[in-house]
Structures are given as C-alpha cells and as structure tokens.
mmCIF file of C-alpha atoms and ligand atoms in Angstrom:
data_model
loop_
_atom_site.group_PDB
_atom_site.id
_atom_site.type_symbol
_atom_site.label_atom_id
_atom_site.label_comp_id
_atom_site.label_asym_id
_atom_site.label_seq_id
_atom_site.Cartn_x
_atom_site.Cartn_y
_atom_site.Cartn_z
ATOM 1 C CA MET A 62 93.666 57.201 89.713
ATOM 2 C CA ASN A 63 90.686 57.185 87.419
ATOM 3 C CA LEU A 64 88.623 60.271 88.127
ATOM 4 C CA ARG A 65 85.313 61.201 86.572
ATOM 5 C CA THR A 66 86.016 64.512 84.865
ATOM 6 C CA LEU A 67 84.009 67.294 83.259
ATOM 7 C CA ALA A 68 84.435 65.496 79.930
ATOM 8 C CA ASP A 69 82.370 62.628 81.353
ATOM 9 C CA ILE A 70 79.328 64.841 81.936
ATOM 10 C CA GLU A 71 76.939 64.020 79.125
ATOM 11 C CA ASP A 72 74.898 67.179 79.104
ATOM 12 C CA LEU A 73 75.325 70.321 81.149
ATOM 13 C CA LYS A 74 72.388 72.183 79.600
ATOM 14 C CA GLY A 75 70.038 73.488 82.240
ATOM 15 C CA LYS A 76 71.958 71.754 85.041
ATOM 16 C CA ARG A 77 72.593 73.320 88.421
ATOM 17 C CA VAL A 78 76.182 72.514 89.371
ATOM 18 C CA PHE A 79 77.554 72.605 92.907
ATOM 19 C CA VAL A 80 81.271 73.416 92.731
ATOM 20 C CA ARG A 81 83.443 72.933 95.812
ATOM 21 C CA VAL A 82 86.274 75.399 95.231
ATOM 22 C CA ASP A 83 89.414 76.290 97.176
ATOM 23 C CA PHE A 84 88.899 79.978 97.857
ATOM 24 C CA ASN A 85 90.592 79.779 101.245
ATOM 25 C CA VAL A 86 92.568 82.875 100.345
ATOM 26 C CA PRO A 87 94.762 85.118 102.493
ATOM 27 C CA LEU A 88 93.008 88.324 103.577
ATOM 28 C CA ASP A 89 94.574 91.699 104.309
ATOM 29 C CA ASP A 90 93.890 93.845 107.395
ATOM 30 C CA GLU A 91 90.704 95.245 105.846
ATOM 31 C CA GLY A 92 89.450 91.741 105.118
ATOM 32 C CA ASN A 93 90.010 92.063 101.383
ATOM 33 C CA VAL A 94 91.448 89.231 99.317
ATOM 34 C CA ALA A 95 95.222 89.666 99.497
ATOM 35 C CA ASP A 96 96.129 87.010 96.927
ATOM 36 C CA ASP A 97 93.659 85.693 94.372
ATOM 37 C CA LYS A 98 95.854 82.967 92.880
ATOM 38 C CA ARG A 99 93.710 80.125 94.188
ATOM 39 C CA MET A 100 90.608 81.818 92.840
ATOM 40 C CA ARG A 101 92.037 82.253 89.376
ATOM 41 C CA LEU A 102 92.823 78.523 89.247
ATOM 42 C CA ALA A 103 89.091 77.756 89.411
ATOM 43 C CA LEU A 104 88.035 80.157 86.651
ATOM 44 C CA PRO A 105 88.435 77.689 83.744
ATOM 45 C CA THR A 106 86.084 75.231 85.456
ATOM 46 C CA ILE A 107 83.474 77.892 86.204
ATOM 47 C CA ARG A 108 83.651 79.194 82.634
ATOM 48 C CA HIS A 109 83.475 75.673 81.211
ATOM 49 C CA LEU A 110 80.265 74.983 83.111
ATOM 50 C CA LEU A 111 78.654 78.250 82.011
ATOM 51 C CA ASP A 112 79.833 77.912 78.403
ATOM 52 C CA HIS A 113 78.278 74.443 78.232
ATOM 53 C CA GLY A 114 74.898 75.647 79.343
ATOM 54 C CA ALA A 115 74.785 75.100 83.107
ATOM 55 C CA SER A 116 71.806 77.047 84.417
ATOM 56 C CA GLN A 117 73.433 77.823 87.741
ATOM 57 C CA VAL A 118 76.883 77.488 89.281
ATOM 58 C CA ILE A 119 76.773 77.181 93.061
ATOM 59 C CA LEU A 120 80.137 77.818 94.685
ATOM 60 C CA ALA A 121 80.999 76.531 98.132
ATOM 61 C CA PHE A 122 84.232 76.784 100.074
ATOM 62 C CA HIS A 123 85.690 77.304 103.519
ATOM 63 C CA LEU A 124 87.582 80.333 104.725
ATOM 64 C CA GLY A 125 89.989 80.062 107.653
ATOM 65 C CA ARG A 126 89.160 78.225 110.834
ATOM 66 C CA PRO A 127 86.019 79.875 112.195
ATOM 67 C CA LYS A 128 85.025 79.081 115.751
ATOM 68 C CA ASN A 129 82.084 81.393 116.162
ATOM 69 C CA ASN A 130 81.035 82.595 112.693
ATOM 70 C CA GLU A 131 83.515 85.477 112.874
ATOM 71 C CA PRO A 132 82.331 88.281 110.546
ATOM 72 C CA HIS A 133 85.765 88.670 108.946
ATOM 73 C CA LEU A 134 85.516 85.067 107.728
ATOM 74 C CA LYS A 135 82.289 85.675 105.840
ATOM 75 C CA ALA A 136 82.391 84.954 102.119
ATOM 76 C CA ASN A 137 81.254 88.433 101.012
ATOM 77 C CA LYS A 138 84.615 89.907 100.044
ATOM 78 C CA VAL A 139 85.538 86.722 98.226
ATOM 79 C CA ALA A 140 82.289 86.963 96.240
ATOM 80 C CA MET A 141 83.172 90.534 95.289
ATOM 81 C CA LYS A 142 86.618 89.456 94.158
ATOM 82 C CA LEU A 143 85.212 86.621 92.072
ATOM 83 C CA SER A 144 82.723 88.951 90.460
ATOM 84 C CA GLU A 145 85.633 91.181 89.470
ATOM 85 C CA LEU A 146 87.669 88.244 88.102
ATOM 86 C CA LEU A 147 84.783 86.824 86.069
ATOM 87 C CA GLY A 148 83.241 90.119 85.037
ATOM 88 C CA MET A 149 79.875 88.727 86.127
ATOM 89 C CA ASP A 150 77.513 89.117 89.048
ATOM 90 C CA VAL A 151 78.137 86.745 91.930
ATOM 91 C CA VAL A 152 75.332 86.554 94.481
ATOM 92 C CA LYS A 153 76.395 85.642 97.982
ATOM 93 C CA VAL A 154 73.695 83.775 99.947
ATOM 94 C CA ASP A 155 73.460 83.326 103.702
ATOM 95 C CA ASP A 156 70.332 81.438 104.634
ATOM 96 C CA TRP A 157 70.055 79.034 101.734
ATOM 97 C CA GLY A 158 68.949 76.306 104.144
ATOM 98 C CA LYS A 159 65.775 78.256 104.906
ATOM 99 C CA ASN A 160 65.231 80.352 101.808
ATOM 100 C CA GLY A 161 66.771 78.274 99.019
ATOM 101 C CA LEU A 162 68.737 79.990 96.269
ATOM 102 C CA PRO A 163 68.003 83.071 94.178
ATOM 103 C CA GLU A 164 67.794 82.644 90.416
ATOM 104 C CA ALA A 165 71.253 84.045 89.680
ATOM 105 C CA LYS A 166 73.725 82.367 87.283
ATOM 106 C CA ILE A 167 76.464 82.322 89.910
ATOM 107 C CA VAL A 168 75.782 82.051 93.598
ATOM 108 C CA MET A 169 78.216 81.654 96.458
ATOM 109 C CA LEU A 170 77.303 79.947 99.711
ATOM 110 C CA GLU A 171 78.487 81.314 103.041
ATOM 111 C CA ASN A 172 81.692 79.828 104.531
ATOM 112 C CA THR A 173 80.922 76.094 104.794
ATOM 113 C CA ARG A 174 82.733 75.904 108.135
ATOM 114 C CA PHE A 175 80.177 78.217 109.714
ATOM 115 C CA ASN A 176 78.171 75.012 109.987
ATOM 116 C CA PRO A 177 79.959 72.700 112.475
ATOM 117 C CA ALA A 178 78.615 69.700 110.555
ATOM 118 C CA GLU A 179 81.087 70.487 107.749
ATOM 119 C CA LYS A 180 83.986 69.147 109.832
ATOM 120 C CA SER A 181 82.058 66.899 112.202
ATOM 121 C CA LYS A 182 83.718 63.637 113.222
ATOM 122 C CA ASP A 183 80.297 62.006 112.967
ATOM 123 C CA VAL A 184 79.739 60.840 109.403
ATOM 124 C CA ALA A 185 75.934 60.881 109.795
ATOM 125 C CA GLU A 186 76.079 64.541 110.766
ATOM 126 C CA ARG A 187 78.340 65.363 107.831
ATOM 127 C CA ASP A 188 76.137 63.418 105.452
ATOM 128 C CA ALA A 189 73.007 65.203 106.673
ATOM 129 C CA PHE A 190 74.634 68.549 105.860
ATOM 130 C CA GLY A 191 75.979 67.127 102.604
ATOM 131 C CA LYS A 192 72.512 65.969 101.598
ATOM 132 C CA GLN A 193 71.133 69.421 102.254
ATOM 133 C CA MET A 194 73.832 70.975 100.054
ATOM 134 C CA ALA A 195 73.289 68.324 97.382
ATOM 135 C CA SER A 196 69.584 69.177 97.235
ATOM 136 C CA LEU A 197 70.526 72.558 95.741
ATOM 137 C CA ALA A 198 72.074 71.020 92.618
ATOM 138 C CA ASP A 199 72.016 68.306 89.963
ATOM 139 C CA LEU A 200 75.762 67.696 89.768
ATOM 140 C CA TYR A 201 78.818 68.078 91.995
ATOM 141 C CA VAL A 202 82.261 69.232 90.875
ATOM 142 C CA GLY A 203 85.283 68.928 93.160
ATOM 143 C CA GLU A 204 87.714 71.746 92.458
ATOM 144 C CA ALA A 205 89.507 72.039 95.808
ATOM 145 C CA PHE A 206 92.542 69.786 95.448
ATOM 146 C CA SER A 207 94.328 71.254 98.461
ATOM 147 C CA ASN A 208 91.484 70.135 100.717
ATOM 148 C CA SER A 209 91.161 66.639 99.239
ATOM 149 C CA HIS A 210 92.861 64.918 102.154
ATOM 150 C CA ARG A 211 89.975 66.014 104.364
ATOM 151 C CA ASP A 212 86.806 64.044 104.864
ATOM 152 C CA HIS A 213 84.494 67.053 105.158
ATOM 153 C CA ALA A 214 80.816 67.349 104.196
ATOM 154 C CA SER A 215 81.323 69.627 101.188
ATOM 155 C CA MET A 216 84.197 67.408 100.001
ATOM 156 C CA THR A 217 82.955 63.850 100.461
ATOM 157 C CA SER A 218 79.298 63.899 101.512
ATOM 158 C CA VAL A 219 77.721 65.949 98.711
ATOM 159 C CA PRO A 220 78.917 63.536 95.975
ATOM 160 C CA LYS A 221 77.218 60.681 97.841
ATOM 161 C CA PHE A 222 73.869 62.206 96.839
ATOM 162 C CA ILE A 223 74.486 63.658 93.367
ATOM 163 C CA PRO A 224 76.987 62.548 90.700
ATOM 164 C CA GLY A 225 80.453 63.993 91.337
ATOM 165 C CA TYR A 226 83.200 64.990 88.910
ATOM 166 C CA ALA A 227 86.717 66.417 89.211
ATOM 167 C CA GLY A 228 87.152 70.006 88.046
ATOM 168 C CA LEU A 229 89.783 70.933 85.456
ATOM 169 C CA GLY A 230 92.322 72.085 88.047
ATOM 170 C CA VAL A 231 91.999 68.957 90.150
ATOM 171 C CA GLU A 232 92.253 66.800 87.051
ATOM 172 C CA GLN A 233 95.471 68.529 85.995
ATOM 173 C CA GLU A 234 97.091 68.530 89.415
ATOM 174 C CA VAL A 235 96.281 64.884 90.087
ATOM 175 C CA ALA A 236 97.544 63.864 86.639
ATOM 176 C CA ALA A 237 100.858 65.673 87.137
ATOM 177 C CA LEU A 238 101.409 64.232 90.604
ATOM 178 C CA THR A 239 100.352 60.721 89.582
ATOM 179 C CA LYS A 240 102.702 60.740 86.621
ATOM 180 C CA ALA A 241 105.582 61.991 88.748
ATOM 181 C CA ILE A 242 105.067 59.290 91.344
ATOM 182 C CA SER A 243 103.978 56.253 89.365
ATOM 183 C CA ASP A 244 105.522 56.737 85.943
ATOM 184 C CA PRO A 245 108.268 59.320 86.285
ATOM 185 C CA GLU A 246 111.055 60.013 83.884
ATOM 186 C CA HIS A 247 114.246 58.903 85.583
ATOM 187 C CA PRO A 248 116.401 59.929 87.267
ATOM 188 C CA LEU A 249 113.820 61.098 89.787
ATOM 189 C CA VAL A 250 115.440 63.220 92.463
ATOM 190 C CA ALA A 251 113.371 64.216 95.490
ATOM 191 C CA VAL A 252 114.354 67.101 97.743
ATOM 192 C CA ILE A 253 112.661 66.863 101.102
ATOM 193 C CA GLY A 254 113.089 69.546 103.726
ATOM 194 C CA GLY A 255 111.047 71.609 106.122
ATOM 195 C CA LEU A 256 110.114 70.988 109.640
ATOM 196 C CA LYS A 257 107.509 68.321 110.015
ATOM 197 C CA ALA A 258 108.481 64.757 110.820
ATOM 198 C CA ASP A 259 105.419 63.492 108.961
ATOM 199 C CA LYS A 260 107.445 63.903 105.788
ATOM 200 C CA LEU A 261 109.391 60.796 106.823
ATOM 201 C CA LYS A 262 106.486 58.720 105.540
ATOM 202 C CA ALA A 263 106.753 60.432 102.183
ATOM 203 C CA ILE A 264 110.495 59.755 102.055
ATOM 204 C CA HIS A 265 109.836 56.157 102.946
ATOM 205 C CA ASN A 266 107.344 55.763 100.114
ATOM 206 C CA LEU A 267 109.701 57.525 97.705
ATOM 207 C CA LEU A 268 112.466 55.001 98.439
ATOM 208 C CA GLY A 269 110.609 52.715 96.030
ATOM 209 C CA VAL A 270 110.488 55.100 93.085
ATOM 210 C CA ALA A 271 113.121 57.824 93.487
ATOM 211 C CA ASP A 272 116.721 57.439 92.345
ATOM 212 C CA GLN A 273 118.017 59.915 94.892
ATOM 213 C CA ILE A 274 116.514 61.630 97.901
ATOM 214 C CA LEU A 275 118.189 64.764 99.202
ATOM 215 C CA VAL A 276 117.166 65.552 102.744
ATOM 216 C CA ALA A 277 117.368 69.051 104.213
ATOM 217 C CA GLY A 278 115.633 71.289 106.732
ATOM 218 C CA ALA A 279 115.015 70.273 110.300
ATOM 219 C CA LEU A 280 114.071 66.868 108.919
ATOM 220 C CA ALA A 281 117.765 66.282 108.233
ATOM 221 C CA THR A 282 118.767 67.062 111.793
ATOM 222 C CA ASN A 283 116.027 64.687 112.908
ATOM 223 C CA LEU A 284 117.639 61.888 110.939
ATOM 224 C CA LEU A 285 121.134 62.772 112.099
ATOM 225 C CA LYS A 286 119.875 62.606 115.657
ATOM 226 C CA THR A 287 118.548 59.112 114.937
ATOM 227 C CA LYS A 288 122.027 58.316 113.645
ATOM 228 C CA GLY A 289 123.443 59.348 116.995
ATOM 229 C CA TYR A 290 124.909 62.741 116.018
ATOM 230 C CA GLU A 291 125.029 65.696 118.373
ATOM 231 C CA ILE A 292 122.508 68.210 117.013
ATOM 232 C CA GLY A 293 122.842 70.822 119.760
ATOM 233 C CA ALA A 294 119.799 73.048 120.034
ATOM 234 C CA SER A 295 118.604 72.291 116.491
ATOM 235 C CA LYS A 296 114.892 72.007 115.941
ATOM 236 C CA ALA A 297 113.870 68.428 115.478
ATOM 237 C CA ASP A 298 110.195 67.620 115.338
ATOM 238 C CA ASP A 299 110.021 64.819 117.884
ATOM 239 C CA GLU A 300 106.306 64.341 117.573
ATOM 240 C CA GLY A 301 105.642 60.811 116.463
ATOM 241 C CA MET A 302 109.332 60.052 116.024
ATOM 242 C CA GLU A 303 109.062 57.049 118.302
ATOM 243 C CA GLU A 304 106.574 55.221 116.124
ATOM 244 C CA ARG A 305 108.578 56.329 113.116
ATOM 245 C CA ALA A 306 111.864 54.957 114.466
ATOM 246 C CA ASP A 307 111.854 51.959 112.129
ATOM 247 C CA ILE A 308 111.083 54.135 109.120
ATOM 248 C CA ALA A 309 113.848 56.541 110.117
ATOM 249 C CA LYS A 310 116.364 53.704 110.399
ATOM 250 C CA GLU A 311 115.386 52.330 107.003
ATOM 251 C CA ILE A 312 115.755 55.785 105.450
ATOM 252 C CA ILE A 313 119.207 56.303 106.935
ATOM 253 C CA ALA A 314 120.324 52.886 105.708
ATOM 254 C CA SER A 315 119.263 53.490 102.099
ATOM 255 C CA ASP A 316 122.034 54.425 99.692
ATOM 256 C CA LYS A 317 119.519 56.547 97.770
ATOM 257 C CA VAL A 318 119.311 58.988 100.654
ATOM 258 C CA GLN A 319 121.760 61.857 101.047
ATOM 259 C CA LEU A 320 122.004 63.837 104.258
ATOM 260 C CA PRO A 321 123.771 67.172 104.647
ATOM 261 C CA THR A 322 127.491 66.937 105.321
ATOM 262 C CA ASP A 323 127.722 70.483 106.632
ATOM 263 C CA PHE A 324 125.389 73.073 108.129
ATOM 264 C CA VAL A 325 125.015 76.770 108.752
ATOM 265 C CA ILE A 326 124.709 76.862 112.522
ATOM 266 C CA ALA A 327 123.657 79.748 114.750
ATOM 267 C CA ASP A 328 123.745 80.443 118.473
ATOM 268 C CA ASP A 329 120.241 81.904 118.383
ATOM 269 C CA PHE A 330 117.068 81.586 116.296
ATOM 270 C CA SER A 331 117.356 85.121 114.943
ATOM 271 C CA GLU A 332 118.760 87.170 112.083
ATOM 272 C CA SER A 333 121.349 88.739 114.357
ATOM 273 C CA ALA A 334 122.718 85.440 115.680
ATOM 274 C CA ASN A 335 126.370 84.486 115.406
ATOM 275 C CA VAL A 336 126.673 82.193 112.410
ATOM 276 C CA LYS A 337 129.233 79.701 111.107
ATOM 277 C CA ILE A 338 129.479 76.729 108.786
ATOM 278 C CA VAL A 339 130.569 73.432 110.343
ATOM 279 C CA PRO A 340 130.702 69.766 109.304
ATOM 280 C CA ALA A 341 127.538 67.792 110.151
ATOM 281 C CA ASP A 342 129.304 65.936 112.953
ATOM 282 C CA SER A 343 130.474 69.131 114.641
ATOM 283 C CA ILE A 344 127.282 70.917 115.701
ATOM 284 C CA GLU A 345 128.148 72.466 119.042
ATOM 285 C CA PRO A 346 125.939 72.181 122.117
ATOM 286 C CA GLY A 347 123.607 75.185 122.333
ATOM 287 C CA TRP A 348 123.936 75.931 118.589
ATOM 288 C CA MET A 349 121.321 75.082 116.004
ATOM 289 C CA ALA A 350 121.529 74.020 112.366
ATOM 290 C CA LEU A 351 119.333 76.411 110.371
ATOM 291 C CA ASP A 352 120.499 75.836 106.793
ATOM 292 C CA ILE A 353 122.635 73.420 104.817
ATOM 293 C CA GLY A 354 126.282 74.374 104.389
ATOM 294 C CA SER A 355 128.103 75.274 101.181
ATOM 295 C CA LYS A 356 129.523 71.768 100.554
ATOM 296 C CA THR A 357 126.057 70.262 100.850
ATOM 297 C CA ARG A 358 124.643 72.898 98.488
ATOM 298 C CA GLU A 359 127.235 71.921 95.876
ATOM 299 C CA LYS A 360 126.585 68.227 96.391
ATOM 300 C CA TYR A 361 122.809 68.651 96.071
ATOM 301 C CA VAL A 362 123.022 70.932 93.031
ATOM 302 C CA SER A 363 125.187 68.362 91.308
ATOM 303 C CA ALA A 364 122.720 65.572 92.146
ATOM 304 C CA LEU A 365 119.930 67.686 90.649
ATOM 305 C CA SER A 366 121.816 68.433 87.448
ATOM 306 C CA SER A 367 121.088 65.075 85.815
ATOM 307 C CA ALA A 368 117.500 64.745 87.067
ATOM 308 C CA LYS A 369 114.600 64.303 84.653
ATOM 309 C CA THR A 370 111.983 64.595 87.386
ATOM 310 C CA ILE A 371 112.314 66.639 90.573
ATOM 311 C CA LEU A 372 109.968 66.651 93.550
ATOM 312 C CA TRP A 373 110.552 69.395 96.100
ATOM 313 C CA PHE A 374 108.721 69.311 99.414
ATOM 314 C CA GLY A 375 109.862 71.515 102.243
ATOM 315 C CA PRO A 376 112.252 74.490 102.448
ATOM 316 C CA ILE A 377 115.981 73.733 102.702
ATOM 317 C CA GLY A 378 116.560 76.046 105.649
ATOM 318 C CA VAL A 379 114.907 78.835 107.591
ATOM 319 C CA PHE A 380 114.481 80.867 104.395
ATOM 320 C CA GLU A 381 112.407 83.510 106.188
ATOM 321 C CA MET A 382 115.625 84.851 107.746
ATOM 322 C CA VAL A 383 118.354 86.224 105.487
ATOM 323 C CA PRO A 384 121.359 84.400 107.086
ATOM 324 C CA PHE A 385 119.643 81.019 106.559
ATOM 325 C CA ALA A 386 118.010 81.584 103.167
ATOM 326 C CA GLU A 387 120.943 80.683 100.927
ATOM 327 C CA GLY A 388 120.292 76.929 100.774
ATOM 328 C CA THR A 389 116.674 77.408 99.704
ATOM 329 C CA LYS A 390 117.768 79.980 97.118
ATOM 330 C CA VAL A 391 120.550 77.878 95.604
ATOM 331 C CA ILE A 392 118.505 74.665 95.489
ATOM 332 C CA GLY A 393 115.402 76.526 94.264
ATOM 333 C CA GLU A 394 117.348 78.122 91.448
ATOM 334 C CA ALA A 395 118.947 74.802 90.497
ATOM 335 C CA ILE A 396 115.500 73.220 90.236
ATOM 336 C CA ALA A 397 114.068 76.170 88.327
ATOM 337 C CA SER A 398 116.862 76.180 85.746
ATOM 338 C CA SER A 399 116.764 72.410 85.238
ATOM 339 C CA ASP A 400 115.010 70.849 82.220
ATOM 340 C CA ALA A 401 113.418 68.288 84.508
ATOM 341 C CA VAL A 402 109.716 68.091 85.264
ATOM 342 C CA SER A 403 109.650 69.963 88.571
ATOM 343 C CA ILE A 404 106.906 69.682 91.154
ATOM 344 C CA VAL A 405 106.906 71.771 94.290
ATOM 345 C CA GLY A 406 104.507 71.033 97.131
ATOM 346 C CA GLY A 407 103.767 72.458 100.541
ATOM 347 C CA GLY A 408 102.542 75.793 101.848
ATOM 348 C CA ASP A 409 105.913 77.117 102.974
ATOM 349 C CA SER A 410 107.728 75.665 99.967
ATOM 350 C CA ALA A 411 105.266 77.420 97.675
ATOM 351 C CA SER A 412 105.825 80.734 99.441
ATOM 352 C CA ALA A 413 109.602 80.250 99.251
ATOM 353 C CA VAL A 414 109.345 79.688 95.503
ATOM 354 C CA LYS A 415 107.155 82.751 95.176
ATOM 355 C CA LYS A 416 109.517 84.875 97.247
ATOM 356 C CA LEU A 417 112.388 83.810 94.982
ATOM 357 C CA GLY A 418 110.358 84.688 91.878
ATOM 358 C CA LEU A 419 110.699 81.145 90.523
ATOM 359 C CA GLU A 420 107.025 80.178 90.327
ATOM 360 C CA ASP A 421 106.793 80.339 86.541
ATOM 361 C CA LYS A 422 109.910 78.237 86.100
ATOM 362 C CA MET A 423 108.460 75.202 87.876
ATOM 363 C CA THR A 424 106.265 72.667 86.086
ATOM 364 C CA LEU A 425 103.778 72.640 88.944
ATOM 365 C CA VAL A 426 103.618 74.403 92.263
ATOM 366 C CA SER A 427 101.037 72.287 93.996
ATOM 367 C CA THR A 428 98.346 74.253 95.748
ATOM 368 C CA GLY A 429 97.911 71.534 98.306
ATOM 369 C CA GLY A 430 100.677 70.805 100.773
ATOM 370 C CA GLY A 431 98.968 68.140 102.855
ATOM 371 C CA ALA A 432 97.084 66.733 99.899
ATOM 372 C CA SER A 433 100.059 66.387 97.554
ATOM 373 C CA LEU A 434 102.181 64.958 100.334
ATOM 374 C CA MET A 435 99.499 62.391 101.058
ATOM 375 C CA MET A 436 99.529 61.374 97.397
ATOM 376 C CA ILE A 437 103.294 60.969 97.565
ATOM 377 C CA GLU A 438 102.903 58.903 100.701
ATOM 378 C CA GLY A 439 100.867 56.582 98.498
ATOM 379 C CA LYS A 440 97.647 57.036 100.422
ATOM 380 C CA LYS A 441 94.150 57.460 99.054
ATOM 381 C CA LEU A 442 92.690 60.944 99.430
ATOM 382 C CA PRO A 443 89.082 60.686 100.593
ATOM 383 C CA ALA A 444 87.747 63.529 98.453
ATOM 384 C CA LEU A 445 89.359 62.110 95.322
ATOM 385 C CA ALA A 446 88.094 58.631 96.104
ATOM 386 C CA ALA A 447 84.601 60.172 96.075
ATOM 387 C CA LEU A 448 85.130 61.208 92.426
ATOM 388 C CA GLU A 449 86.571 57.945 91.155
ATOM 389 C CA LYS A 450 85.039 56.088 88.254
HETATM 390 P P1 ADP B 787 105.863 72.973 103.908
HETATM 391 O O1 ADP B 787 104.868 73.984 104.417
HETATM 392 O O2 ADP B 787 106.474 73.398 102.604
HETATM 393 O O3 ADP B 787 105.303 71.592 103.878
HETATM 394 P P2 ADP B 787 107.060 72.660 106.515
HETATM 395 O O4 ADP B 787 105.837 73.297 107.085
HETATM 396 O O5 ADP B 787 107.334 71.236 106.808
HETATM 397 O O6 ADP B 787 107.101 72.916 104.923
HETATM 398 O O7 ADP B 787 108.342 73.460 107.012
HETATM 399 C C1 ADP B 787 108.551 74.824 106.708
HETATM 400 C C2 ADP B 787 109.344 75.504 107.764
HETATM 401 O O8 ADP B 787 110.515 74.789 108.058
HETATM 402 C C3 ADP B 787 109.784 76.884 107.352
HETATM 403 O O9 ADP B 787 109.077 77.846 108.093
HETATM 404 C C4 ADP B 787 111.280 76.915 107.661
HETATM 405 O O10 ADP B 787 111.681 78.076 108.347
HETATM 406 C C5 ADP B 787 111.442 75.711 108.557
HETATM 407 N N1 ADP B 787 112.787 75.157 108.512
HETATM 408 C C6 ADP B 787 113.502 74.771 107.449
HETATM 409 N N2 ADP B 787 114.716 74.328 107.815
HETATM 410 C C7 ADP B 787 114.784 74.438 109.155
HETATM 411 C C8 ADP B 787 115.777 74.165 110.144
HETATM 412 N N3 ADP B 787 116.946 73.666 109.810
HETATM 413 N N4 ADP B 787 115.472 74.418 111.433
HETATM 414 C C9 ADP B 787 114.279 74.923 111.781
HETATM 415 N N5 ADP B 787 113.306 75.199 110.914
HETATM 416 C C10 ADP B 787 113.553 74.964 109.623
HETATM 417 MG MG1 MG B 788 104.178 74.377 106.390
#
C-alpha cells in the first residue's frame, strides 16, 4: 500500500491541518479519560505539524456510540486531557458550523458522531458533512488507524475535498502489518482465537502466506463442530457459518492448520464451575470448552518456538475468568519471549496482553481490531484507500 505521508507534504508553513485522530478512549465513572494510550499515539503527528509551521491543528474524532448527543460523550474532557499531554492550550469548539473556528493553535471539534451525517449510509450526506469539515482546513491527515475500515465522513469524505495524508502512527502501523502479511520472515505462525466467526476469513487468507495456523478460542470449537465433533454446550458463533461452510471445510483440510487436541471444559460459564481437561473428541453434552488443554498448550508453544513472524488475533480462552486464563497466559508469554516479529490485533487480545503485562514485549499491539483483521483478510480499507498515492 502506497500511502501519501507527512513527508510528502511540501510545505506546512501557515497551513491549517485537519487531523482525524482516534481519541475514542475509555472513560471512568466521572467521565474522565481512563486510559490515554490512544491519545499518546497521536502526539508525534500533532507535534510534527506544529514544529513544521502549521498555523492551526484541527482535531476531530468520535467518542462512543452517541444516539442523542449524550453529554457524557462530549469531547470536553478529552480536550482537557490532550492539553495536559501536550502542555498546550486545546480549545474545544461546539458550533463550528455556524461560528467557524477561533484563532487557537490547537482546536478540537465536538464528537463527530453527534452529527448523524458522520455515519450516514448515504454517501451524498456524508460528503456534504465532509465538505463542511474540509472547508475549515487546507490539508487532511488521517491518524485513526483503528477506524480505517469504516467509510465515515471524517474518514473518507474530508480527503475528497482537500489533500489527504497518513499520520505517523498510521504509516507505522500499516507498514508493520503490510510487511507481516506480504513479505514476512518465515516461518510465519498465526495464532487465531477469540469468539467471532468472521475470523475464518482471515484464516482463509492466511492459508496462502502462513506456515502454520494455530486455532484456539471458540473459533476452534466452531471448526470442530464443522468436522462433526460433539462440542456440548460450547460457544460457537453460528452467525454466518452457513455461507462460510466452504471456507471452514478448506481450513480444516489444510495441513497448515492445527486445532486443539484437548480442552479445559466446564459445566457452567462461571469461575466456580466444575472444570476438567478432556481430549477434543470427548466434550460431554452440557459441558463447554472454555480454554485449550495442557497438551495443546505444549503443542502450540513448540510450534511458536521456531517462528520468525507471529500474528496473534483473538484470546486463546476465556481469559477474563481465572480457571480459563491459562492458555492465553502460556501462549502470550511464549509469543512475548520469542525473537520473532510479533503482532497482536483485536480489542480483547490487546486487553489480554495488557493484563498479562506483556505489551512492551510485543513488536506491535495493533490499536485496531477490525481494521487490522481486515488488512489480514486482504481487503482494502476505505479510509486508507482515500490516502493512497
Ligand atoms: P478480539 O477482540 O481480540 O478480536 P474476539 O472479540 O473475537 O477477540 O473474542 C474475545 C472473546 O472471546 C473474549 O472475551 C474471550 O472470553 C472469548 N473466548 C475465548 N475463548 C473462548 C471460548 N472457548 N468460549 C467462549 N468464549 C471464548
Ligand atoms: Mg472483541
């Protein structure tokens, strides 16, 4: 993917730059920013623009899923946090459509999703809003990788009206993912777990490039069910499995794919359930597989030991509950201690890695679950396409 980057901007002096950031941060009970990691990722881009003479940086982002302009989803607290992080004034503006912008160096627009046109299904409506946003600035910078799979006004419409460039974070994240998928160091071992059956498409695409694919999570029980195994009361995301039947069969048939040979099963979805480890073909009716068993852990750790590139998407088991967290811990630690290039993607996977304290030991913990998965599926992300050379 050949993105226009900040290095391609000839002259930033005196330019007003509209930056679409990913400040969709978790908030605490008082509405304060609970985790500013996503915000800190955008600081180098903001500083770069200011250091190179931009006259104004206009930040736009969405917060949560507002239905009715809920006050707790206003951008104010985020603006305060950013001001603290940058050590500069950040002016939050509400009615920029009517009043335009104040003359501050850094301004922040209200939650873009307060305007229904941001997410409208009607491209003309999105573009009209995008044009209005574009009129505030001379240049557009996309710095919200995790939202790049979405065709929203602030992501894809604004750069139709003013020249668009990828921010430093987007550039880095896309480069790392592209290298891992299209030109990886082999062996490439992918670990795919979690809950959602849409990851089957990613596995399918990886069959072409990966040397081994280790399947875990509820996704594994899904595939075993396709194979005709008894999976008891295990969770298996059936949504869309019918149209994915051919893909599932192809995955099962590939000798690159490993499925668990044993599971931790429980008679209830709770920490106090009765628990035992059984072979994959012996899940009892009424019981559910909630983690991989010890033999599978060993097998997967050994497959990871020779890897030069590792992709990890989706937790290995229900890591949120102590009795089913061991698989995620063991596999996470194996990946963290490996010399391989390691890329972790997905919201829950990222929080598992954080919980285990392994964040700094991974090459990249992708901020975007849906977006990075879509790249691995080999699809074009609309908001990145808008920034292509
Ligand atoms: P990500 O957000 O990393 O893309 P998913 O959303 O697909 O991952 O799946 C994460 C969830 O999958 C976690 O909440 C975890 O508890 C759940 N999970 C993992 N293994 C199992 C399992 N065997 N049965 C039920 N849920 C599982
Ligand atoms: Mg998730």
